[in-house]
mmCIF file of C-alpha atoms and ligand atoms in Angstrom:
data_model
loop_
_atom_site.group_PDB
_atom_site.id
_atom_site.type_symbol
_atom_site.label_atom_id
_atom_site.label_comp_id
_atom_site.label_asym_id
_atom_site.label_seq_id
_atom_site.Cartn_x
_atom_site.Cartn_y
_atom_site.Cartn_z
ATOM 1 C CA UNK X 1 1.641 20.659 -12.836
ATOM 2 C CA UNK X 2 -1.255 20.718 -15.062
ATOM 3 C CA UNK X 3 -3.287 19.382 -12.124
ATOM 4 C CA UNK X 4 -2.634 22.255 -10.330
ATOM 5 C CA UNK X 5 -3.517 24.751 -13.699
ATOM 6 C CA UNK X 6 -6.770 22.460 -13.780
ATOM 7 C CA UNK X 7 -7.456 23.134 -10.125
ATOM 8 C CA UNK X 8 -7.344 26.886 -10.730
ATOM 9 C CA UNK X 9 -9.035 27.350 -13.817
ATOM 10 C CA UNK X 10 -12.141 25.440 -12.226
ATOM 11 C CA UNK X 11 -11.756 28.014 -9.596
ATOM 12 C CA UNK X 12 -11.880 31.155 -11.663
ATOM 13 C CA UNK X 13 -14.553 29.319 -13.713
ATOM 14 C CA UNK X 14 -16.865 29.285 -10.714
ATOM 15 C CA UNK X 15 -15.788 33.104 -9.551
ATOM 16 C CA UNK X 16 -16.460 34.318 -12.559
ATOM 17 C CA UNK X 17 -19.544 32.458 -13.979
ATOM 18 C CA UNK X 18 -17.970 31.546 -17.164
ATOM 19 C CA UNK X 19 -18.910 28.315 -19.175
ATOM 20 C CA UNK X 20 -15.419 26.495 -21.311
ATOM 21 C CA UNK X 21 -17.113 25.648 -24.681
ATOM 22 C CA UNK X 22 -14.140 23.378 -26.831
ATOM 23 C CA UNK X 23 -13.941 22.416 -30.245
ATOM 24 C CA UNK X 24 -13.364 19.124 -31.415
ATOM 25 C CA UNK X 25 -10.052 19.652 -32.752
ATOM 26 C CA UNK X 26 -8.772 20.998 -29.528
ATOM 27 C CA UNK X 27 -5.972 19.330 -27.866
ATOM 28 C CA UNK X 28 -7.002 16.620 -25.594
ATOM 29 C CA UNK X 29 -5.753 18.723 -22.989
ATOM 30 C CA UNK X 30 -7.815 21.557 -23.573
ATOM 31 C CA UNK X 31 -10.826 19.298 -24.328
ATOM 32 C CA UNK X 32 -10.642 17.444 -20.817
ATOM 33 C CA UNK X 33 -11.577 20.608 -18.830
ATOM 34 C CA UNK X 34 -14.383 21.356 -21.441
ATOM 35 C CA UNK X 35 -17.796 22.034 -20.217
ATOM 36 C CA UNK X 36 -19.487 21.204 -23.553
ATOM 37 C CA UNK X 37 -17.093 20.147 -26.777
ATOM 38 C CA UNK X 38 -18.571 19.465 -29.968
ATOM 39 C CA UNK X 39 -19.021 21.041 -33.801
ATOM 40 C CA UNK X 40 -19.310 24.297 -35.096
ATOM 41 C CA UNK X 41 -23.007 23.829 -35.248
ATOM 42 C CA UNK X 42 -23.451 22.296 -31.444
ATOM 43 C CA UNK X 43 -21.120 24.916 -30.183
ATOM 44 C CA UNK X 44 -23.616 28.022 -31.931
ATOM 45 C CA UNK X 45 -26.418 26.098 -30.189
ATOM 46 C CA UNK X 46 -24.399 26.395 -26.848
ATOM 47 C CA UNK X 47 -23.040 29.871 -27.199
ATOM 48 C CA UNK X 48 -26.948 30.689 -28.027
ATOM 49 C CA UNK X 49 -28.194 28.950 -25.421
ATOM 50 C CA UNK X 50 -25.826 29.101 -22.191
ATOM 51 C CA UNK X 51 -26.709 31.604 -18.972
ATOM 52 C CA UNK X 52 -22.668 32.409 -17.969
ATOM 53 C CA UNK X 53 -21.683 35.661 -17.786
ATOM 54 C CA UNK X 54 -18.330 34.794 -19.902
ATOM 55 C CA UNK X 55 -16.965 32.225 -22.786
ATOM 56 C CA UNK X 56 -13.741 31.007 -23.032
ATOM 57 C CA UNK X 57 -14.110 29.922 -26.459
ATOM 58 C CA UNK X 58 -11.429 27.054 -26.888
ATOM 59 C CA UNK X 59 -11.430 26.684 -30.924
ATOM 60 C CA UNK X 60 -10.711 29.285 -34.042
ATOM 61 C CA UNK X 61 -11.577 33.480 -34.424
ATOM 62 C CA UNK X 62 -14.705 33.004 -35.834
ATOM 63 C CA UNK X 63 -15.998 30.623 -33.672
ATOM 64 C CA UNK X 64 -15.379 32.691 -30.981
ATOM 65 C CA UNK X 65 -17.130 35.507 -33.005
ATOM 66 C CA UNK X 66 -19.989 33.795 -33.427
ATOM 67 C CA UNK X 67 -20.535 32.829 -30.041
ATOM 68 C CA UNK X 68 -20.431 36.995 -29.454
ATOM 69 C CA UNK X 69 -22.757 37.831 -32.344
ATOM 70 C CA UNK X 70 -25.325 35.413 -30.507
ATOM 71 C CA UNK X 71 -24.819 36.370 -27.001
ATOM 72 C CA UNK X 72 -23.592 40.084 -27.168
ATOM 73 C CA UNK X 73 -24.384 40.629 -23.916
ATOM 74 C CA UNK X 74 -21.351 38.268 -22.653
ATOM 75 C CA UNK X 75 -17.973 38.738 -22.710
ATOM 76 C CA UNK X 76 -16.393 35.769 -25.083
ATOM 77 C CA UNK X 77 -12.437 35.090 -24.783
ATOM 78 C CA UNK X 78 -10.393 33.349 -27.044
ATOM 79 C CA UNK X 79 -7.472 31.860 -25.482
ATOM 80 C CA UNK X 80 -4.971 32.606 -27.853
ATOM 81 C CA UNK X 81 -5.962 35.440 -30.368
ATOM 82 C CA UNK X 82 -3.958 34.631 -33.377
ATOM 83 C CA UNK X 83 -5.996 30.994 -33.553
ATOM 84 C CA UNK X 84 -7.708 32.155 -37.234
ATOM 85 C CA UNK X 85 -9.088 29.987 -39.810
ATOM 86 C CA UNK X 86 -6.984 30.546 -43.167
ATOM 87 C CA UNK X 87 -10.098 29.664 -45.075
ATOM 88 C CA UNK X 88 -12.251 32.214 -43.434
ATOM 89 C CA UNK X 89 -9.089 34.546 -44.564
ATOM 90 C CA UNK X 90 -10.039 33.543 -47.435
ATOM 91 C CA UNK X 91 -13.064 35.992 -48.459
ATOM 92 C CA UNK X 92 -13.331 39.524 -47.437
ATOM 93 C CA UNK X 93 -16.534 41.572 -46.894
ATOM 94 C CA UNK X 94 -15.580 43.831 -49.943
ATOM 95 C CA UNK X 95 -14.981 40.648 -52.132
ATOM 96 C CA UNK X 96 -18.335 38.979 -51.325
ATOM 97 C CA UNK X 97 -20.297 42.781 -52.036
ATOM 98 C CA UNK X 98 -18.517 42.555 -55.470
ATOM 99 C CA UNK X 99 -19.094 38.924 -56.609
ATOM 100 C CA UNK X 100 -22.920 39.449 -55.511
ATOM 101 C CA UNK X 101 -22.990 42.709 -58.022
ATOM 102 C CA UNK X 102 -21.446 40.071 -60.471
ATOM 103 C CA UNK X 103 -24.190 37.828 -59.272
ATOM 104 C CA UNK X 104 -27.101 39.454 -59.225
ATOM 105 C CA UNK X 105 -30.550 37.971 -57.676
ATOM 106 C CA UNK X 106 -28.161 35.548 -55.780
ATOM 107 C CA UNK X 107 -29.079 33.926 -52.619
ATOM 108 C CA UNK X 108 -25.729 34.058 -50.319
ATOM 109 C CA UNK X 109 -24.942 30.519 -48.604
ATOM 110 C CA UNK X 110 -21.887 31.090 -45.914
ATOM 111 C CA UNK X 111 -20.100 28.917 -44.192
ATOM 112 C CA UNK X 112 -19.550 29.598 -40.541
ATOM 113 C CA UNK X 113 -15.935 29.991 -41.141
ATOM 114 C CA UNK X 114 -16.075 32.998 -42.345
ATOM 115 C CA UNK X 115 -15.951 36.347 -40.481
ATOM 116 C CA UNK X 116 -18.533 38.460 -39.542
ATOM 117 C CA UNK X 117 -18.341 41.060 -41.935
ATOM 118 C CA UNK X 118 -18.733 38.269 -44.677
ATOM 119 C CA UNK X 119 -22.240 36.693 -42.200
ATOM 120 C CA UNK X 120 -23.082 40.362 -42.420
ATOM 121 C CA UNK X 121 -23.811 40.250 -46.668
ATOM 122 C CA UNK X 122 -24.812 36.653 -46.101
ATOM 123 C CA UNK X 123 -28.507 35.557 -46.263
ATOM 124 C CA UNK X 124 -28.171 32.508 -44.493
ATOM 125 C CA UNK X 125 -25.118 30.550 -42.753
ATOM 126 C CA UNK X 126 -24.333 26.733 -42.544
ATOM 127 C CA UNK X 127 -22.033 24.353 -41.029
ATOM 128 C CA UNK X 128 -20.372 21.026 -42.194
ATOM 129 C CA UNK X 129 -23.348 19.294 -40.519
ATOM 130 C CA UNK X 130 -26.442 21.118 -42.386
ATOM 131 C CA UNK X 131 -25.065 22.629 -45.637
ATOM 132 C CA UNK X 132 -27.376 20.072 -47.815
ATOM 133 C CA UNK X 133 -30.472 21.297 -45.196
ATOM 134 C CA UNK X 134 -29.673 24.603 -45.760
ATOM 135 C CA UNK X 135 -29.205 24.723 -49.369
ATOM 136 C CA UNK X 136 -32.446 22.573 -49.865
ATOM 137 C CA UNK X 137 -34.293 25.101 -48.075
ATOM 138 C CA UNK X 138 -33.746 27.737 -50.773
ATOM 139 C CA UNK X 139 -36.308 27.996 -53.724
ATOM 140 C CA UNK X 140 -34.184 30.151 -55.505
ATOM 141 C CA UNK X 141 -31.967 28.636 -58.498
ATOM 142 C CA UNK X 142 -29.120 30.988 -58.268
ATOM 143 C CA UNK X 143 -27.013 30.888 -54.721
ATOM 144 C CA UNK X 144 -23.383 31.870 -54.730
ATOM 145 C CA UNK X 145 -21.854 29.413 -52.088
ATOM 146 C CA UNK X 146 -18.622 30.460 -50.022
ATOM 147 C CA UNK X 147 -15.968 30.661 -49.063
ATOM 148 C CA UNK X 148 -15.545 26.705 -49.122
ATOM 149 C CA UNK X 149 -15.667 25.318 -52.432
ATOM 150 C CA UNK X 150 -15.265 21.900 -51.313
ATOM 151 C CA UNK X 151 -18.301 22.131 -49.131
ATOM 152 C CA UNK X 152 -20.090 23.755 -51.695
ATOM 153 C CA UNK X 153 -19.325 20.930 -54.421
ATOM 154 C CA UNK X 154 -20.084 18.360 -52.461
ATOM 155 C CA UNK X 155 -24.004 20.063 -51.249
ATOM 156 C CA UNK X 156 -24.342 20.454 -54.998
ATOM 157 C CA UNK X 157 -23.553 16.604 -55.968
ATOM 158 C CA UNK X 158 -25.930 15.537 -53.191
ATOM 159 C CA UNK X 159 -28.514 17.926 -53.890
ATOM 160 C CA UNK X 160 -28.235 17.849 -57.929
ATOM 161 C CA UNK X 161 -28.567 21.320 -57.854
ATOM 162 C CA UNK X 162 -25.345 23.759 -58.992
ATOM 163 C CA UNK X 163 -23.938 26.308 -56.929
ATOM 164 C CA UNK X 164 -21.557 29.574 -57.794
ATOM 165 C CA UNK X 165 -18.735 28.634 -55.983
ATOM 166 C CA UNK X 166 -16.329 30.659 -54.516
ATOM 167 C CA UNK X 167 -12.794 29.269 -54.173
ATOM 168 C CA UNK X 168 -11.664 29.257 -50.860
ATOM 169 C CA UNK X 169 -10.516 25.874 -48.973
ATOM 170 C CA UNK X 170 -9.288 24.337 -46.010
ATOM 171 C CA UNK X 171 -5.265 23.676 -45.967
ATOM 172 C CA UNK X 172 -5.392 20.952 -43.735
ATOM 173 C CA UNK X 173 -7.873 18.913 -45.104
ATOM 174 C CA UNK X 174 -6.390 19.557 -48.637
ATOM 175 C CA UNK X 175 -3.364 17.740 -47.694
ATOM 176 C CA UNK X 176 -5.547 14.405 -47.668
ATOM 177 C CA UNK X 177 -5.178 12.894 -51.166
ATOM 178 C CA UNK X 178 -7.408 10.363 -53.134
ATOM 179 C CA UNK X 179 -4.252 8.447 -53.436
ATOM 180 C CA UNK X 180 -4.041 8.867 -49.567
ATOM 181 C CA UNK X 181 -7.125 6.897 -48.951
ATOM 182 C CA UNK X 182 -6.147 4.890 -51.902
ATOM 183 C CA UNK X 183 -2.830 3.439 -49.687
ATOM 184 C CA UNK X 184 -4.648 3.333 -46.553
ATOM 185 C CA UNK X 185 -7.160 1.204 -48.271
ATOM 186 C CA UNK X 186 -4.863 -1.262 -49.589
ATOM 187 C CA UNK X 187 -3.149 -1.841 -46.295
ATOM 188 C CA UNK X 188 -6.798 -1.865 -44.552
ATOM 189 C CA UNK X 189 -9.618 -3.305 -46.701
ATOM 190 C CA UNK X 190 -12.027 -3.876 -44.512
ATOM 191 C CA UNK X 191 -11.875 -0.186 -42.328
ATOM 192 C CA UNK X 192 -14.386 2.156 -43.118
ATOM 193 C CA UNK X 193 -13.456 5.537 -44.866
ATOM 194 C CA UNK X 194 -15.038 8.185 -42.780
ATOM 195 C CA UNK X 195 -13.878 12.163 -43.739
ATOM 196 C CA UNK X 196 -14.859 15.672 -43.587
ATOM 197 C CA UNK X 197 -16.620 17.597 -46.696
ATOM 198 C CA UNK X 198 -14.221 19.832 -46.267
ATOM 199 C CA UNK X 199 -11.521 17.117 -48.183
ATOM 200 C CA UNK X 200 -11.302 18.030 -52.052
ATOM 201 C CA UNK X 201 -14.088 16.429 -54.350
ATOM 202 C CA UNK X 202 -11.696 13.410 -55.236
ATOM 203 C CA UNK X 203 -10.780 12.343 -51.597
ATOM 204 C CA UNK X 204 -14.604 12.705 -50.655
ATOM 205 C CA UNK X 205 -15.551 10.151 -53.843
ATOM 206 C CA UNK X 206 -13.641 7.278 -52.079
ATOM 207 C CA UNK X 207 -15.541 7.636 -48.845
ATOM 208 C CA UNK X 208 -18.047 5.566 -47.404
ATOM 209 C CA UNK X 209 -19.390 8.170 -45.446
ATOM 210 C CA UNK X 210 -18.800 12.458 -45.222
ATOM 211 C CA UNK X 211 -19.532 13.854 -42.003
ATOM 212 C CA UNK X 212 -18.897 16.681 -39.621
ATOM 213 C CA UNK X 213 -16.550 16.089 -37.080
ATOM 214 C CA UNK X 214 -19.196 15.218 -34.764
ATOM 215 C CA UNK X 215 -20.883 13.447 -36.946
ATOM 216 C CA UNK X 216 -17.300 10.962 -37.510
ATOM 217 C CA UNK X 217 -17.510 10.685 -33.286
ATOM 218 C CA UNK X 218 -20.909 9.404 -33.781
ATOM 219 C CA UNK X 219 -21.036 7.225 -36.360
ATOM 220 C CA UNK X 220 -18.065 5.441 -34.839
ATOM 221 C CA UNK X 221 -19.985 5.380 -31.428
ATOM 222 C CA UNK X 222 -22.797 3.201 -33.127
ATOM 223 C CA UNK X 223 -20.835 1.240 -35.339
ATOM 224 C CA UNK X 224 -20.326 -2.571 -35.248
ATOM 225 C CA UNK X 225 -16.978 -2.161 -37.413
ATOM 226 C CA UNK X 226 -13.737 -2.462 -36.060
ATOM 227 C CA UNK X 227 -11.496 -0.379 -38.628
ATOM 228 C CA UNK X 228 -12.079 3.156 -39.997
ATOM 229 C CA UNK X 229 -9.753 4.807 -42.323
ATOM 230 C CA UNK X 230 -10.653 8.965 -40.990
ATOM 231 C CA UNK X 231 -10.256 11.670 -43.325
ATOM 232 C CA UNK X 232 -10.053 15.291 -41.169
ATOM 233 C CA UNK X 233 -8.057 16.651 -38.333
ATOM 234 C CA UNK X 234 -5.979 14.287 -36.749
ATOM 235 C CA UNK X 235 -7.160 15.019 -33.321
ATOM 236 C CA UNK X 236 -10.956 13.084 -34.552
ATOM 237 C CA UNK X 237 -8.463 9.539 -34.890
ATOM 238 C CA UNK X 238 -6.420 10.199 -32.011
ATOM 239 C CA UNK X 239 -9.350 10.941 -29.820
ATOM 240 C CA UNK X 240 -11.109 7.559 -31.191
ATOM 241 C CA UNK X 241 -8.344 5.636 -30.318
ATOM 242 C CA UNK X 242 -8.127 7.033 -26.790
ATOM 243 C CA UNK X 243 -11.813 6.249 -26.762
ATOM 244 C CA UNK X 244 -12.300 3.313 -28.801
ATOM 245 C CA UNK X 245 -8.396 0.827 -27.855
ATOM 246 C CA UNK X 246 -10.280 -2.131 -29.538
ATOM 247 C CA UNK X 247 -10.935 -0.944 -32.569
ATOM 248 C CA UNK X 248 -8.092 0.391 -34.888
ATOM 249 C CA UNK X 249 -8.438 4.474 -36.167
ATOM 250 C CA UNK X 250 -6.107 5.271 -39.079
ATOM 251 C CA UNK X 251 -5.492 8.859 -40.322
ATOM 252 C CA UNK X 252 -5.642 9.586 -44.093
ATOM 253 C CA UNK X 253 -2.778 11.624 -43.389
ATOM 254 C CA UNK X 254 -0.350 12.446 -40.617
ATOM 255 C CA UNK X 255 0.313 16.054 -42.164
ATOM 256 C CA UNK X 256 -3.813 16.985 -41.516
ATOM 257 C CA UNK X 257 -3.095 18.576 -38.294
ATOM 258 C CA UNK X 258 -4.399 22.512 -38.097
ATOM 259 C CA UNK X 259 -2.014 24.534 -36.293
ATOM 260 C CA UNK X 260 -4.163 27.323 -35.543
ATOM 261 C CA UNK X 261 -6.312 24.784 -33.175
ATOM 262 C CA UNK X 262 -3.716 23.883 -31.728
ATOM 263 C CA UNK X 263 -2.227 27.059 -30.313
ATOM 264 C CA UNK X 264 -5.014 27.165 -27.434
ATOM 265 C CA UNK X 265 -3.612 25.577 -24.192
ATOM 266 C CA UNK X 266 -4.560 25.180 -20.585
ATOM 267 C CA UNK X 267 -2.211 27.869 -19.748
ATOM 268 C CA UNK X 268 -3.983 30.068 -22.072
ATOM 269 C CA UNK X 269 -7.512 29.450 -21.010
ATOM 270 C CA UNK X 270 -6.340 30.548 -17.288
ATOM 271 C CA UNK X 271 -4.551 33.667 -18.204
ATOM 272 C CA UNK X 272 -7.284 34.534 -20.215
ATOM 273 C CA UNK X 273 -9.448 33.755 -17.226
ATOM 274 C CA UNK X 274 -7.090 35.744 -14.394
ATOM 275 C CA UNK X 275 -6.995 39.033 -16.730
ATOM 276 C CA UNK X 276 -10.063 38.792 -18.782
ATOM 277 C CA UNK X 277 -7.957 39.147 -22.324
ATOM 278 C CA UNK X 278 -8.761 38.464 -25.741
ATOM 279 C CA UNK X 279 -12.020 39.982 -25.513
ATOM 280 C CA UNK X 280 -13.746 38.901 -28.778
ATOM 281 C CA UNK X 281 -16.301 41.651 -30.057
ATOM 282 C CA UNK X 282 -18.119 42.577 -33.247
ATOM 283 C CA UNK X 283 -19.181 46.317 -33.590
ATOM 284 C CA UNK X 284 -23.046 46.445 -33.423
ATOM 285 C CA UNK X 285 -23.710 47.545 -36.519
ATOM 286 C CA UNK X 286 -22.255 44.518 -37.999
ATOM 287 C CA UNK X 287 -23.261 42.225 -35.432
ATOM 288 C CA UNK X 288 -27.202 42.686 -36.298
ATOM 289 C CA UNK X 289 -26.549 42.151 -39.583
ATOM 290 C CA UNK X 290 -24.733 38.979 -39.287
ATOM 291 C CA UNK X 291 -27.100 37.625 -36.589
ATOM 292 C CA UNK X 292 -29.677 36.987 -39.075
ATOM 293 C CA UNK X 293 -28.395 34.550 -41.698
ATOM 294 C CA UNK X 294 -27.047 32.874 -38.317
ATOM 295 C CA UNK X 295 -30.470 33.191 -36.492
ATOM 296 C CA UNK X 296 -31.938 31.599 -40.117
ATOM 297 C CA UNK X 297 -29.624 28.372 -40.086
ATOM 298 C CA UNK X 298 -30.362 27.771 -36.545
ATOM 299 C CA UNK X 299 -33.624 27.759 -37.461
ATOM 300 C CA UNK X 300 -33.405 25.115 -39.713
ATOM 301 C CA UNK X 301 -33.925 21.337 -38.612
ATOM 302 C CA UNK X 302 -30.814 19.388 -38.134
HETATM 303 P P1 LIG S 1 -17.109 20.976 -37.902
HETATM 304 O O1 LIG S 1 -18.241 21.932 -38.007
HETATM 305 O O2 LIG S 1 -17.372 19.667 -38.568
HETATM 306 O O3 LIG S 1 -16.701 20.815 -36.484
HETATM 307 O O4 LIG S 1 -15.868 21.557 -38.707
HETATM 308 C C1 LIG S 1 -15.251 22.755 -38.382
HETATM 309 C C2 LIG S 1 -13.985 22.938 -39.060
HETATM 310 O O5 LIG S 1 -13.364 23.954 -38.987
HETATM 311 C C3 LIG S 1 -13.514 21.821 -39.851
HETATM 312 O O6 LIG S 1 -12.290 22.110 -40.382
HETATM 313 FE FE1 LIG S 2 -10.054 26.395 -40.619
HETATM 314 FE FE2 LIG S 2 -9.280 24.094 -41.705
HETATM 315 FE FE3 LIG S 2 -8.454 24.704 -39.278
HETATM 316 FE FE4 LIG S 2 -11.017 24.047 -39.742
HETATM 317 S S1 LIG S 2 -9.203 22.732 -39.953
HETATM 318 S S2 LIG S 2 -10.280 25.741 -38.508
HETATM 319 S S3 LIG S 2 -11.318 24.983 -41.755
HETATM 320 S S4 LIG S 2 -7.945 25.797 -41.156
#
């Protein structure tokens, strides 16, 4: 069955010149037929980067957004178009125009999971991978951070430096406790605690390393260790353990699975494919605005 939905979604793929960019937190389904899977911040490189004529963006709204602000002259589909990010939800365009009056002389540090009406008041974008590179990069003293506070405390720690944080966060990885870690530790002393700076400020204390979800793939790849205790999306551990069976992968937490990543399917990707649905756009006017602050973070050095 599905190698028959395989078989034709390779075939439109070719027809139609279109490139299958994946998230990491896709299904493993979704991720096998992927041209290119990877982070937020790889993915933007991609979407920047690749000469099809169409994206099927396999991941959340905004990424698929993105990939259209930076190549507006394709045609990006998102497989399933109620995939959102609830902490993107989580700041509106109007909110961010008020809390910069309340700010004033603020430099505006976004997180890509926002939409692009928030990018467009933004002054320059990050991801989980270069939010310290980004922030360091600013000479001002006053930037309003958002809409992750999580992200946003933990640049600050690193970087001694305090932010204005706004309060949005990620559901999922807010279901991983400190006292989580704290079991998983007890039953496994000798794995590694790898998770996400998206986890709240007391989860991220008890790890030995934070890292974007590529980053967990590839600081498992050159490890010597054998156990690793991993703090995001559940998909990162179950994908290790497909690709790691002698070492052992244990998740923080079997509740940190984010439904809206999971509603893409194979399925999906070829209806999307057969009728050319979903379209993902951003009116111009907007788009220009929020290429910039993207256009700036690419900019800056991993
Ligand atoms: P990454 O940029 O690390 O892939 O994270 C994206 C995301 O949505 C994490 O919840
Ligand atoms: Fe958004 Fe969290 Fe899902 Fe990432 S894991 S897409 S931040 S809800």
């Amino acid at each position: 069955m599905s190698e028959n939905l395989i078989k034709k979604i390779e075939e439109l793929k070719k027809q139609r010149n279109a490139v299958i960019l994946v998230h990491n937190y896709q299904k493993q389904e979704v991720r096998d037929i992927a041209d290119f899977s990877g982070d937020s911040l790889e993915l933007s490189r991609k979407a920047s980067q690749t000469n099809a004529d169409v994206i099927v963006f396999c991941g959340v709204h905004f990424m698929a957004e993105t990939a259209s602000i930076l190549s507006p002259d394709k045609k990006v589909l998102l497989p399933d178009i109620e995939s959102g990010c609830p902490m993107a939800d989580m700041i509106t365009r109007d909110q961010l125009v008020q809390f910069k009056k309340e700010n004033k002389g603020a430099t505006v540090v976004t997180y890509i999971n926002s939409s692009a009406a928030v990018k467009a008041e933004t002054d320059i974008c990050c991801t989980s991978s270069n939010a310290i590179n980004v922030v360091r990069s600013i000479s001002n003293d006053k930037i309003i951070f958002c809409p992750d506070r999580n992200l946003g405390s933990y640049t600050q720690k690193k970087l001694n430096k305090k932010l204005i944080l706004w309060q949005g966060f990620c559901p999922t990885h807010m279901r991983m406790l400190p006292e989580h870690v704290i079991e998983q530790k007890k039953k496994h002393p000798d794995a590694e605690v790898l998770v996400h700076p998206e986890c709240m400020p007391q989860t991220v204390e008890l790890a030995d390393q934070v890292l974007s979800t590529t980053g967990i793939l590839n600081y498992v790849a050159q490890s010597k260790q054998k156990e690793f205790i991993i703090g995001t999306e559940n998909e990162i551990a179950y994908e290790l353990q497909r690709k790691y069976p002698d070492k052992k992968f244990y998740p923080v937490s079997d509740l940190a699975v984010c439904p809206n990543m999971k509603k893409n399917t194979l399925e999906k990707v070829l209806w999307v494919l057969q009728e050319m649905k979903n379209e993902i756009k951003v009116p111009e006017d907007i788009r220009v605005k929020a290429y910039l602050p993207i256009k700036r973070m690419l900019e800056i050095k991993p």
